[in-house]
Coordinates of N, CA, C and O in Angstrom, one line a residue:
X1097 N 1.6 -2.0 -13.9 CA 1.8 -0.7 -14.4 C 1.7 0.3 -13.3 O 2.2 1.5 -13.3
X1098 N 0.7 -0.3 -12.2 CA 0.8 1.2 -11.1 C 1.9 1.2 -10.7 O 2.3 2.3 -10.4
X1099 N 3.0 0.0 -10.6 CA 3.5 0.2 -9.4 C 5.4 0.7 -10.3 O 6.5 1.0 -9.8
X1100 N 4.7 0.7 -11.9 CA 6.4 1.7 -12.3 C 5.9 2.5 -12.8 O 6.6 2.9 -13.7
X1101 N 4.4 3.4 -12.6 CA 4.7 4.7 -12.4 C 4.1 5.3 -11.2 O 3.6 6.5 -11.3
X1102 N 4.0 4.7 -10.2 CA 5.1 4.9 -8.7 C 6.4 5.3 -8.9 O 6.9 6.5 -8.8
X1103 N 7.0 4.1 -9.2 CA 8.7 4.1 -9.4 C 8.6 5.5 -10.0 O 8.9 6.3 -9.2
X1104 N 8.4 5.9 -11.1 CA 8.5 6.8 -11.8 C 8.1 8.3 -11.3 O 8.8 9.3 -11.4
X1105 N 7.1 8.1 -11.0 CA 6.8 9.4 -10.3 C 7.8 9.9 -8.9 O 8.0 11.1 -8.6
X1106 N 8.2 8.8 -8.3 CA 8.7 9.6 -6.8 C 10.3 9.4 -7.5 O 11.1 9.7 -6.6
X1107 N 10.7 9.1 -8.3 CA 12.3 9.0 -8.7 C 13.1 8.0 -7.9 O 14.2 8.2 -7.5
X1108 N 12.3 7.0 -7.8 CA 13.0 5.7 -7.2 C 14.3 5.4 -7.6 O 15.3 5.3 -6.9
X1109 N 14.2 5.4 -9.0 CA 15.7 4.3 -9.3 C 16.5 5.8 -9.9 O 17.4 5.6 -10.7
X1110 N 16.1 7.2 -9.6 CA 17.2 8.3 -9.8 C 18.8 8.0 -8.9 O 18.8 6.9 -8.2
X1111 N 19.6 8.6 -8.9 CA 20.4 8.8 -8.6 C 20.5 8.9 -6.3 O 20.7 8.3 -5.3
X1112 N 20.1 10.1 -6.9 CA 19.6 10.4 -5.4 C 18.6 10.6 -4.6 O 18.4 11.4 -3.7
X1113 N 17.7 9.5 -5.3 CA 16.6 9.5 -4.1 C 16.6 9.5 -2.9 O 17.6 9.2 -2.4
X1114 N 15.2 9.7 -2.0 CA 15.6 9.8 -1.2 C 14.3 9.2 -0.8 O 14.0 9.3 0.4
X1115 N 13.3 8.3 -1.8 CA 12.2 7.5 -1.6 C 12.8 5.9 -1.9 O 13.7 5.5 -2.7
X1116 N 11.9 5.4 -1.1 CA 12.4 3.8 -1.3 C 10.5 3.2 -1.3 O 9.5 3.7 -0.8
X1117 N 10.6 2.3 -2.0 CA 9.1 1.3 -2.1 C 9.4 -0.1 -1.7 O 10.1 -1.1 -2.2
X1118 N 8.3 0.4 -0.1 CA 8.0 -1.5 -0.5 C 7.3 -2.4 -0.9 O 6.7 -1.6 -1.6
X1119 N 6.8 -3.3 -1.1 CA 5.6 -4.2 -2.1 C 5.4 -5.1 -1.3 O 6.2 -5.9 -0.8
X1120 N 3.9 -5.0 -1.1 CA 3.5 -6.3 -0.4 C 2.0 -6.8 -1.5 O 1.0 -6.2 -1.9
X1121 N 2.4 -8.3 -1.5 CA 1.3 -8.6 -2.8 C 0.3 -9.2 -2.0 O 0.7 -9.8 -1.0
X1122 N -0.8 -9.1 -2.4 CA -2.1 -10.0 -1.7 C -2.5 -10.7 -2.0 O -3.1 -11.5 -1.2
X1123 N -2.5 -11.1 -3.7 CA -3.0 -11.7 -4.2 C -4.2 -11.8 -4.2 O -4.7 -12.9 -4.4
X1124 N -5.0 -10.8 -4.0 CA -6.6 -10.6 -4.1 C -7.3 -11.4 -3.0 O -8.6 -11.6 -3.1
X1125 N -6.5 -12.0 -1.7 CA -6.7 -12.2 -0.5 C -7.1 -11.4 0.5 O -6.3 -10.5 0.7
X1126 N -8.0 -11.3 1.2 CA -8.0 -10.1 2.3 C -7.2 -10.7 3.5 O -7.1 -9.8 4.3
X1127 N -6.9 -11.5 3.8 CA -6.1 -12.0 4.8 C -4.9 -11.4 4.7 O -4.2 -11.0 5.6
X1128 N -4.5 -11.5 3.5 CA -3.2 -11.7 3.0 C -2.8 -10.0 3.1 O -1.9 -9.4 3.8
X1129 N -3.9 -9.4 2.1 CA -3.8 -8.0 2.5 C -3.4 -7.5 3.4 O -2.3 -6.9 3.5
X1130 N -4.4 -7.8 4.6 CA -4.2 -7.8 6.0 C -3.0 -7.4 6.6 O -2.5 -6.3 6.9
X1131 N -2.5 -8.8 6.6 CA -0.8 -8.8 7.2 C 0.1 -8.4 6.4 O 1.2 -8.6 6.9
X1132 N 0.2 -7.9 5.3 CA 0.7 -7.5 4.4 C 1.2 -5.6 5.0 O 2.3 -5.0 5.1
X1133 N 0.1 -5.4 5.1 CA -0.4 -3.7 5.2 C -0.2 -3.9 6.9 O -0.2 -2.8 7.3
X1134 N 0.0 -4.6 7.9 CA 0.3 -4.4 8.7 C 1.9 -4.9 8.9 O 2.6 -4.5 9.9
X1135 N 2.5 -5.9 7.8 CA 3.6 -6.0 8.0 C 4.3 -4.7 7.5 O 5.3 -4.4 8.3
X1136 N 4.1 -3.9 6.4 CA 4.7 -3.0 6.4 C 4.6 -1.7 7.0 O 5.2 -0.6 6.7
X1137 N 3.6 -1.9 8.0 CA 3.5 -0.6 9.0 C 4.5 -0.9 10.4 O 5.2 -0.1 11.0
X1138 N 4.3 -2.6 10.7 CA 5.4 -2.9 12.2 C 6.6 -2.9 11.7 O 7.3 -2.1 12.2
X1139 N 7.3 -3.8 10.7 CA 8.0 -4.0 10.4 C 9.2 -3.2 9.4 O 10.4 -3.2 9.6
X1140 N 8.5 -2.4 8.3 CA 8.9 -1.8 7.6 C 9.2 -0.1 7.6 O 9.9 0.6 6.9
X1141 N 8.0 0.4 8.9 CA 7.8 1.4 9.1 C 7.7 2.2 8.4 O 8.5 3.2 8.5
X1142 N 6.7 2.1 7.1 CA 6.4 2.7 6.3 C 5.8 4.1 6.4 O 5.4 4.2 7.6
X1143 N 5.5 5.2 5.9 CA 5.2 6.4 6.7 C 3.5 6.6 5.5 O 2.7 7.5 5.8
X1144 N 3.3 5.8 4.6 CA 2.4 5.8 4.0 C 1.9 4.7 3.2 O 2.8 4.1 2.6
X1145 N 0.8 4.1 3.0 CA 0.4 2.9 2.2 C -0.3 4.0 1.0 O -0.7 5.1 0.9
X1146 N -0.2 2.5 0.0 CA -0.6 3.3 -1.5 C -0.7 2.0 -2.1 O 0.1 1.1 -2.3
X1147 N -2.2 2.2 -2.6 CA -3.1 0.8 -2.7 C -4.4 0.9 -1.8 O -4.9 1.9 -1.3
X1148 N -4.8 -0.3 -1.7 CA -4.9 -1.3 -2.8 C -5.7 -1.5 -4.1 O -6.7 -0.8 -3.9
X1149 N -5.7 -1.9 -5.0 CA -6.2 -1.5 -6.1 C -7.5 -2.5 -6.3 O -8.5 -2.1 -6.6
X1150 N -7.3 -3.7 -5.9 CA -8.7 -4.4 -6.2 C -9.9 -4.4 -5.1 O -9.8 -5.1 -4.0
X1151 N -10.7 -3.8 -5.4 CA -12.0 -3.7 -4.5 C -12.3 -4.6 -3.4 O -12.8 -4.0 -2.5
X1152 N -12.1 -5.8 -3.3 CA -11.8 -6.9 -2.7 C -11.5 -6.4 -1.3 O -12.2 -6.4 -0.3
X1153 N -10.4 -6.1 -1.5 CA -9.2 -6.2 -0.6 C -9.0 -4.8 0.1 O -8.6 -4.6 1.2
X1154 N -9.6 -3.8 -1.1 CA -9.2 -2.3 -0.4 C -10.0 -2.4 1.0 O -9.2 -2.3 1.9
X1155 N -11.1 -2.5 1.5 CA -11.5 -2.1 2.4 C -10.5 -2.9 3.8 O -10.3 -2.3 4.9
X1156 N -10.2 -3.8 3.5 CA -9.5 -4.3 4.6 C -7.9 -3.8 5.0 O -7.2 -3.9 6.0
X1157 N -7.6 -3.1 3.6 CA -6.0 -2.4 4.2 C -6.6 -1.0 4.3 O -5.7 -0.2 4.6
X1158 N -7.8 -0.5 4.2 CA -8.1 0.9 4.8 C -8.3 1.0 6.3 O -7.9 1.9 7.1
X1159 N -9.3 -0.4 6.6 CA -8.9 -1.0 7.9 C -7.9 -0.7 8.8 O -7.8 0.3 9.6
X1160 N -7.0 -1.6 8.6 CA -5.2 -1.8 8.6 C -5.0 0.2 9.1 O -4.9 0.7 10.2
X1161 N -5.1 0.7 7.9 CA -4.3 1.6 7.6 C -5.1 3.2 8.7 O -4.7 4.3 9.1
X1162 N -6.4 2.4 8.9 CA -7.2 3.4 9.9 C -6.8 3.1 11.5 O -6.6 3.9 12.4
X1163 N -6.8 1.7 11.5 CA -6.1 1.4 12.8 C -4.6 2.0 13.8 O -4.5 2.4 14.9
X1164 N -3.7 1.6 12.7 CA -2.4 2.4 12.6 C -2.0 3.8 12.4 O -0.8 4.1 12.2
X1165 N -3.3 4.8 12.4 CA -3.4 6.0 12.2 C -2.1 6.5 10.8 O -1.2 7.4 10.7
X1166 N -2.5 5.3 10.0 CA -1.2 5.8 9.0 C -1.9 6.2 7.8 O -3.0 5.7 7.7
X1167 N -1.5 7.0 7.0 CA -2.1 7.8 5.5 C -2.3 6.6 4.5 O -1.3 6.1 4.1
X1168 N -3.7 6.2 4.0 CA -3.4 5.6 2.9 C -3.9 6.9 1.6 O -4.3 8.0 1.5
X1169 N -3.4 5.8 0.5 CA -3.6 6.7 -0.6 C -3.9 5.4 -1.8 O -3.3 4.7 -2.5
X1170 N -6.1 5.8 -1.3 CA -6.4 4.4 -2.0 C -6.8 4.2 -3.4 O -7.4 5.2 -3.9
X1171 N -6.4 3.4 -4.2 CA -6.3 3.3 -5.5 C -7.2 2.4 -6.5 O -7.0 2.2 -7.7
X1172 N -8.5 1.7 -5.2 CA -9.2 0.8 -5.9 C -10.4 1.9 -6.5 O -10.4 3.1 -6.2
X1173 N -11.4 1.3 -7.5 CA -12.6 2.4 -8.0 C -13.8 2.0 -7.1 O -14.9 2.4 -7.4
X1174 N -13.7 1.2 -6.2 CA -14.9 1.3 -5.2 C -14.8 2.6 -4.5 O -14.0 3.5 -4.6
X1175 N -16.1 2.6 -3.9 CA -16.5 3.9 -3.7 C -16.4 4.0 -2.2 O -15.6 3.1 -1.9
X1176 N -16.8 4.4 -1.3 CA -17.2 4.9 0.3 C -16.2 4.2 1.0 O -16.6 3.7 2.1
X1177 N -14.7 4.0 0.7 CA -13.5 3.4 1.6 C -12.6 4.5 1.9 O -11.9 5.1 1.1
X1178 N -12.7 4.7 3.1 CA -12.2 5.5 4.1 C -10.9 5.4 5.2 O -10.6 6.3 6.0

């Protein structure tokens, strides 16, 4: 459900967007997270992460996403991840 109203809110599948999403799943891995959130920062050159949702895992793509001086916009209900 987060991730179609994502879709929804930035007007992904409108006509003329001009947002695109990529999806990287972790499967509640922190490894996985990891390279995940770093593959779509080398690779994908994403300009923002959004996620992660399970507590688990958020702290390590805040990590990731502190490293790469890139914006996340975190979505888990743990508390003090930065």
């Amino acid at each position: 459900r987060t991730l179609r109203g994502l879709e929804m809110g930035l007007g992904v599948n409108l006509p003329n967007s001009s947002f695109k999403l990529v999806v990287a799943d972790s499967a509640g891995e922190t490894e996985a997270a990891r390279a995940g959130a770093e593959r779509l920062i080398r690779q994908e050159n994403v300009i923002a992460l959004v996620g992660d949702i399970l507590s688990k895992t958020s702290p390590t793509v805040a990590a990731v996403a502190e490293e790469f001086g890139v914006p996340l916009i975190n979505l888990s209900q743990k508390s003090d991840i930065t």
